Tab-separated table of C-alpha atoms and ligand atoms in Angstrom:
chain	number	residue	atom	x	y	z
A	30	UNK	CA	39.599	-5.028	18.431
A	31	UNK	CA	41.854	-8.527	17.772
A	32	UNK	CA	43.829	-9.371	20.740
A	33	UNK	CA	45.476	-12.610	21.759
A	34	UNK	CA	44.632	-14.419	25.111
A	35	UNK	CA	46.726	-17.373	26.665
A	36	UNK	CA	44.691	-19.631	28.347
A	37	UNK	CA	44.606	-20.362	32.509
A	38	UNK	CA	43.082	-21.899	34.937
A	39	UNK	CA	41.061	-18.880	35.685
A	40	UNK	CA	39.404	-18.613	32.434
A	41	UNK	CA	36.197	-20.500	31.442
A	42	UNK	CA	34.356	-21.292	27.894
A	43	UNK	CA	31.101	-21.085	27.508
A	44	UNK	CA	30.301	-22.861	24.392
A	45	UNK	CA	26.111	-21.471	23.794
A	46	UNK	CA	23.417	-23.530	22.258
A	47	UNK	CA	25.404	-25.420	19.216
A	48	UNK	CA	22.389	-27.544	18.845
A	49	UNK	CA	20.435	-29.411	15.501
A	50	UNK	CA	17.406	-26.564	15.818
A	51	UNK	CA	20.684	-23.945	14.872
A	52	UNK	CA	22.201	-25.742	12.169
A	53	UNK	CA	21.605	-26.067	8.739
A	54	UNK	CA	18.002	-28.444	8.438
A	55	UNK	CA	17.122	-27.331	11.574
A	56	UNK	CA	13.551	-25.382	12.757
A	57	UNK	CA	15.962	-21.917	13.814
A	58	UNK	CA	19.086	-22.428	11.154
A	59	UNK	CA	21.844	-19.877	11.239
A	60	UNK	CA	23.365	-20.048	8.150
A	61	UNK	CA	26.539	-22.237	8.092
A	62	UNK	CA	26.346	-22.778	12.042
A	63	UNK	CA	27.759	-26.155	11.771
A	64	UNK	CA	30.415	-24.453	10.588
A	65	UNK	CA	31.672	-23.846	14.071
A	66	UNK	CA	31.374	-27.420	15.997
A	67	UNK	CA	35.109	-28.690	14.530
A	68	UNK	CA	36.306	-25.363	15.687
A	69	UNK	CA	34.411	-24.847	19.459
A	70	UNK	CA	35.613	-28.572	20.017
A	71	UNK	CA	39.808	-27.781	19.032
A	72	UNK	CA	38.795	-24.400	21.259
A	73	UNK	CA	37.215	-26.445	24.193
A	74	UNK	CA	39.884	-28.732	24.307
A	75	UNK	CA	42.487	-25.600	25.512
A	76	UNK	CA	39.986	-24.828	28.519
A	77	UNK	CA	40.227	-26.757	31.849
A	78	UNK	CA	36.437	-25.005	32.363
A	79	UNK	CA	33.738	-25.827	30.361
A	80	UNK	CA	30.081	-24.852	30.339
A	81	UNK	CA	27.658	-25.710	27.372
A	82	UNK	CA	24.730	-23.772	27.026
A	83	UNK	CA	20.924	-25.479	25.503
A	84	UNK	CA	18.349	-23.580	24.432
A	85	UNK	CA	15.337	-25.664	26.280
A	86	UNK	CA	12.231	-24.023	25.861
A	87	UNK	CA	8.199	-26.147	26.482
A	88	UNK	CA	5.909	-26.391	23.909
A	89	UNK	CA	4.400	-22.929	23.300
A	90	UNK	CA	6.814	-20.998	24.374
A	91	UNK	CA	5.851	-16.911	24.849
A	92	UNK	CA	9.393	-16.742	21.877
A	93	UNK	CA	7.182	-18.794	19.179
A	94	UNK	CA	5.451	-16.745	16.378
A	95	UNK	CA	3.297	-19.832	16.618
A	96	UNK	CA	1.811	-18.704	20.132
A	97	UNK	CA	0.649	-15.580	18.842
A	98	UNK	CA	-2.266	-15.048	16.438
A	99	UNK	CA	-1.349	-13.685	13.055
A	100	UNK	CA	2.373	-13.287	13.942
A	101	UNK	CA	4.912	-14.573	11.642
A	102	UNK	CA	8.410	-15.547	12.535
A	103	UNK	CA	11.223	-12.567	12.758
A	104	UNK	CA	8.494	-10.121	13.717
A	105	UNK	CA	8.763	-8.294	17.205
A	106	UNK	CA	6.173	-8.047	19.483
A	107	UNK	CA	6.197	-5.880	22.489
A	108	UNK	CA	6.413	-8.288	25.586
A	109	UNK	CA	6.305	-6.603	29.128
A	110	UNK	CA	10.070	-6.583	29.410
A	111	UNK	CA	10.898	-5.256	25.870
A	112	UNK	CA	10.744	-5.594	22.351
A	113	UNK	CA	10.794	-9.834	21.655
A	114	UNK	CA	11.374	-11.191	18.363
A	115	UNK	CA	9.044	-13.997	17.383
A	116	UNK	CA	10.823	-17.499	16.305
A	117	UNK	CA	9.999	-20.592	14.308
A	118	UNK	CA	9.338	-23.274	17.355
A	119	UNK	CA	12.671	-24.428	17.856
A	120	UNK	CA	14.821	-26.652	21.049
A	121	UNK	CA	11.929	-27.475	22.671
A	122	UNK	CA	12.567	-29.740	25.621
A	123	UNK	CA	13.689	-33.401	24.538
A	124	UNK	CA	13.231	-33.329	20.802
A	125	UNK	CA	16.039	-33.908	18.497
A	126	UNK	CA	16.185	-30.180	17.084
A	127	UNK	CA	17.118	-29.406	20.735
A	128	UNK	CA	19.635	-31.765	21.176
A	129	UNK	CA	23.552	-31.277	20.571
A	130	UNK	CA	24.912	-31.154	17.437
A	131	UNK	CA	26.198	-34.926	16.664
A	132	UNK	CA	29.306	-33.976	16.084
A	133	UNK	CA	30.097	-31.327	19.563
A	134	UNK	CA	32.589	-33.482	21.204
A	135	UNK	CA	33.418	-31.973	24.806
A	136	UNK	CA	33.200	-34.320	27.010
A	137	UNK	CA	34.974	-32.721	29.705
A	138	UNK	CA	32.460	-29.776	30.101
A	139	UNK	CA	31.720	-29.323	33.353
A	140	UNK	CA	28.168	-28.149	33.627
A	141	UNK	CA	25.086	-28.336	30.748
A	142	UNK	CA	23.193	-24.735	31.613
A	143	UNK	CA	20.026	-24.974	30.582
A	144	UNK	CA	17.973	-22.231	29.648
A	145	UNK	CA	14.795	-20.602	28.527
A	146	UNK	CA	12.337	-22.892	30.305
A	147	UNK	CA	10.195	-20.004	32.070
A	148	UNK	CA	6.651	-20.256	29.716
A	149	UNK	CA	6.502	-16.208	29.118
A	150	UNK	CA	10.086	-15.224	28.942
A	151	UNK	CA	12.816	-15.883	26.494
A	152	UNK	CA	16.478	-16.261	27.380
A	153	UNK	CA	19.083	-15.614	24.802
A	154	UNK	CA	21.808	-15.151	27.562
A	155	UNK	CA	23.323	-17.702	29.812
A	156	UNK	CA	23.233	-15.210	32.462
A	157	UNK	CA	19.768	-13.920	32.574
A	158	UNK	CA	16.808	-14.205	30.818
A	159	UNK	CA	15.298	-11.569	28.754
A	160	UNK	CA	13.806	-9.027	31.451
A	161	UNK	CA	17.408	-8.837	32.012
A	162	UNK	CA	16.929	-9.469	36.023
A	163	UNK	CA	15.754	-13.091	36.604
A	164	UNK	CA	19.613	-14.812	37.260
A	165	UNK	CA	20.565	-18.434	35.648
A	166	UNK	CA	22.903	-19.155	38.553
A	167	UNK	CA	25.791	-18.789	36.452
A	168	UNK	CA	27.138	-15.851	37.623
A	169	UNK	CA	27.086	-17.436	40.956
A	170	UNK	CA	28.590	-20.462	39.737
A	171	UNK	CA	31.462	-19.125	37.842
A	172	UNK	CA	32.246	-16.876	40.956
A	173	UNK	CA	32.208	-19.672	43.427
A	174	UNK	CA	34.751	-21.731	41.204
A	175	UNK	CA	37.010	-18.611	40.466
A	176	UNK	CA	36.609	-18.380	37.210
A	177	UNK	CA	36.762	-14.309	36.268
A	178	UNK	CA	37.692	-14.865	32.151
A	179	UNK	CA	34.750	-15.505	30.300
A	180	UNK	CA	35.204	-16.249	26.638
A	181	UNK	CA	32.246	-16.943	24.562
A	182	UNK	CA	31.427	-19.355	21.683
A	183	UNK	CA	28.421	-20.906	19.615
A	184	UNK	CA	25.006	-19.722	17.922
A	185	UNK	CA	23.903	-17.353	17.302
A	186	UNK	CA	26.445	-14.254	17.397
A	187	UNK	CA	23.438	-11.749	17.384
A	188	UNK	CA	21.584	-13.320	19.873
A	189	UNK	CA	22.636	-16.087	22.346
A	190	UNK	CA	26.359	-14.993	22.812
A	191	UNK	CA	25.643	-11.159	22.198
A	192	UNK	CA	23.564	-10.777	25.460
A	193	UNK	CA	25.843	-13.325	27.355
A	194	UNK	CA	28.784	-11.206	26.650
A	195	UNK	CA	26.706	-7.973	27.615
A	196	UNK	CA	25.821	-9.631	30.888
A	197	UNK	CA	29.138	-11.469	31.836
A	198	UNK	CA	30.316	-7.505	31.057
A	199	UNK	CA	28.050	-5.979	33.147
A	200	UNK	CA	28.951	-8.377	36.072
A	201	UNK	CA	32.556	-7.350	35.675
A	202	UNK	CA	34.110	-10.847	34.463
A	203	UNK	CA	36.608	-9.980	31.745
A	204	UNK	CA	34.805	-10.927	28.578
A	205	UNK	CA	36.447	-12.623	25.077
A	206	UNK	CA	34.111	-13.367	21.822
A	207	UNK	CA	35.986	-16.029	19.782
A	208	UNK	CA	34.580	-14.635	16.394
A	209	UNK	CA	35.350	-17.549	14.098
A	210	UNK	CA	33.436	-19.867	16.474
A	211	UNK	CA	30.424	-18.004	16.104
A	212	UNK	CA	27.952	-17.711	13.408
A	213	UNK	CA	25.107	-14.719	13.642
A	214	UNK	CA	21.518	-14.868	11.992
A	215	UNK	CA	21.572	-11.448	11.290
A	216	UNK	CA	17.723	-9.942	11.437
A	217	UNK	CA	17.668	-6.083	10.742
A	218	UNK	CA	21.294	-5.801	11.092
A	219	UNK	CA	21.935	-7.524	14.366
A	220	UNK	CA	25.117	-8.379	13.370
A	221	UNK	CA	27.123	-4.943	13.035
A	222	UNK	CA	24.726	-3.839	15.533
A	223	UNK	CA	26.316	-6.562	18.042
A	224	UNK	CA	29.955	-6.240	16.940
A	225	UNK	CA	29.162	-1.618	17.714
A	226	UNK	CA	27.969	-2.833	21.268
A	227	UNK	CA	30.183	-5.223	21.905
A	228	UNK	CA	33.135	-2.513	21.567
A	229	UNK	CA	31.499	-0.260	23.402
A	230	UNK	CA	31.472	-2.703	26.351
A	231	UNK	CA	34.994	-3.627	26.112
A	232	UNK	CA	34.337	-6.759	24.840
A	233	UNK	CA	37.781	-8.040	23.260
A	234	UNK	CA	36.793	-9.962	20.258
A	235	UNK	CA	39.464	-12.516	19.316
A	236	UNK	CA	39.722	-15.868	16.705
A	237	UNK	CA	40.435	-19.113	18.388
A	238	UNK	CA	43.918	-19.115	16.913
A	239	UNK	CA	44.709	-16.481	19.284
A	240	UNK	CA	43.295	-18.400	22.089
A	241	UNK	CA	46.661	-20.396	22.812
B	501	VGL	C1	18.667	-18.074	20.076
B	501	VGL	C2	16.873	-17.077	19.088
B	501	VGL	C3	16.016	-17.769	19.895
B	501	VGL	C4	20.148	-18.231	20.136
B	501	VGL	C5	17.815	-18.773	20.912
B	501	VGL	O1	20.634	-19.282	20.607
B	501	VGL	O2	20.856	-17.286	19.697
B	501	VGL	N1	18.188	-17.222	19.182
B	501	VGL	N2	16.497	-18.617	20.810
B	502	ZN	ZN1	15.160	-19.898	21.851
């Protein structure tokens, strides 16, 4: 699906995890995910509402292969809310891998959402974290402000903005991926296996040029 979307005051950004751990050098790189920080920052600058998303997990997080005896990174593990795939340690909480990228210039965005802090549960959405129940807040916050658009941009496609868009879906916001602002690590085919459910939720997935 490629629509076209004017942008209102109703209508927020969420710009998720575009941070040094994501990009190319960094402990969880998605290939060419720097790629995207010229483009999320001419995107950001068409939104009054702005909300970056950082991945902020502690040291020895339940996510890390590294927490788990003989588990290697990209395997899945069962955890007691699902299947969890194991990670290289990456954005843990005040190192530089986990800060912004350098060059993410959006000065205007309104709230930093971190997530991914709880020690035995990963977060890939800005919504909730991975049992899929525990809230952020956000939902809460974007309703209180009015904001009922939700278009999503950042790292990674298959992970971080695929279950945000599920979940700002489920909660009934209407829900835009800006494609060419997104870059996927793709792990046994996440990446046509998000773009399958993300049509099937009636997620509209659009390029930035179409975001006027
Ligand atoms: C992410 C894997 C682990 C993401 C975060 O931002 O997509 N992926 N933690
Ligand atoms: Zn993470």
């Amino acid at each position: 699906m490629s629509e076209s979307a004017t942008i209102g005051g109703n209508d927020v950004l969420v710009v998720v995890d575009v941070q040094n751990d994501f990009c190319p050098g960094g402990a969880l790189a998605v290939p060419r995910g720097d790629e995207i920080v010229p483009i999320a920052n001419r995107l950001a600058a068409r939104f009054r509402n702005v909300v970056l998303t950082q991945d902020w997990h502690p040291p020895g997080h339940f996510s890390f292969a590294s927490t788990h005896p003989d588990k290697k990174p990209f395997e899945t593990i069962a955890a007691p809310y699902g299947p969890q795939v194991l990670w290289p340690d990456h954005c843990v909480q005040g190192t530089p891998g986990a800060a912004f990228h350098s060059q993410l210039h959006i000065p205007h965005a309104a709230l930093v959402l971190r997530k991914g802090m709880a020690p035995a549960i990963d977060s890939y959405s800005a919504f909730y974290e991975n049992d899929r129940t525990t809230p952020t807040g956000l939902v809460g916050y974007l309703r209180d402000r009015g904001l009922s658009r939700v278009f999503l941009a950042g790292l990674a496609f298959d992970f971080c903005v695929r279950y945000s868009a599920e979940d700002a879906r489920r909660e009934g916001f209407e829900v835009f991926v800006v494609e060419d602002a997104c870059r996927g690590i793709d792990v046994d085919g996440s990446v046509p296996a998000t773009r399958e459910s993300l049509a099937a939720l009636g997620v509209a997935s659009i390029t930035a040029l179409a975001a006027a």
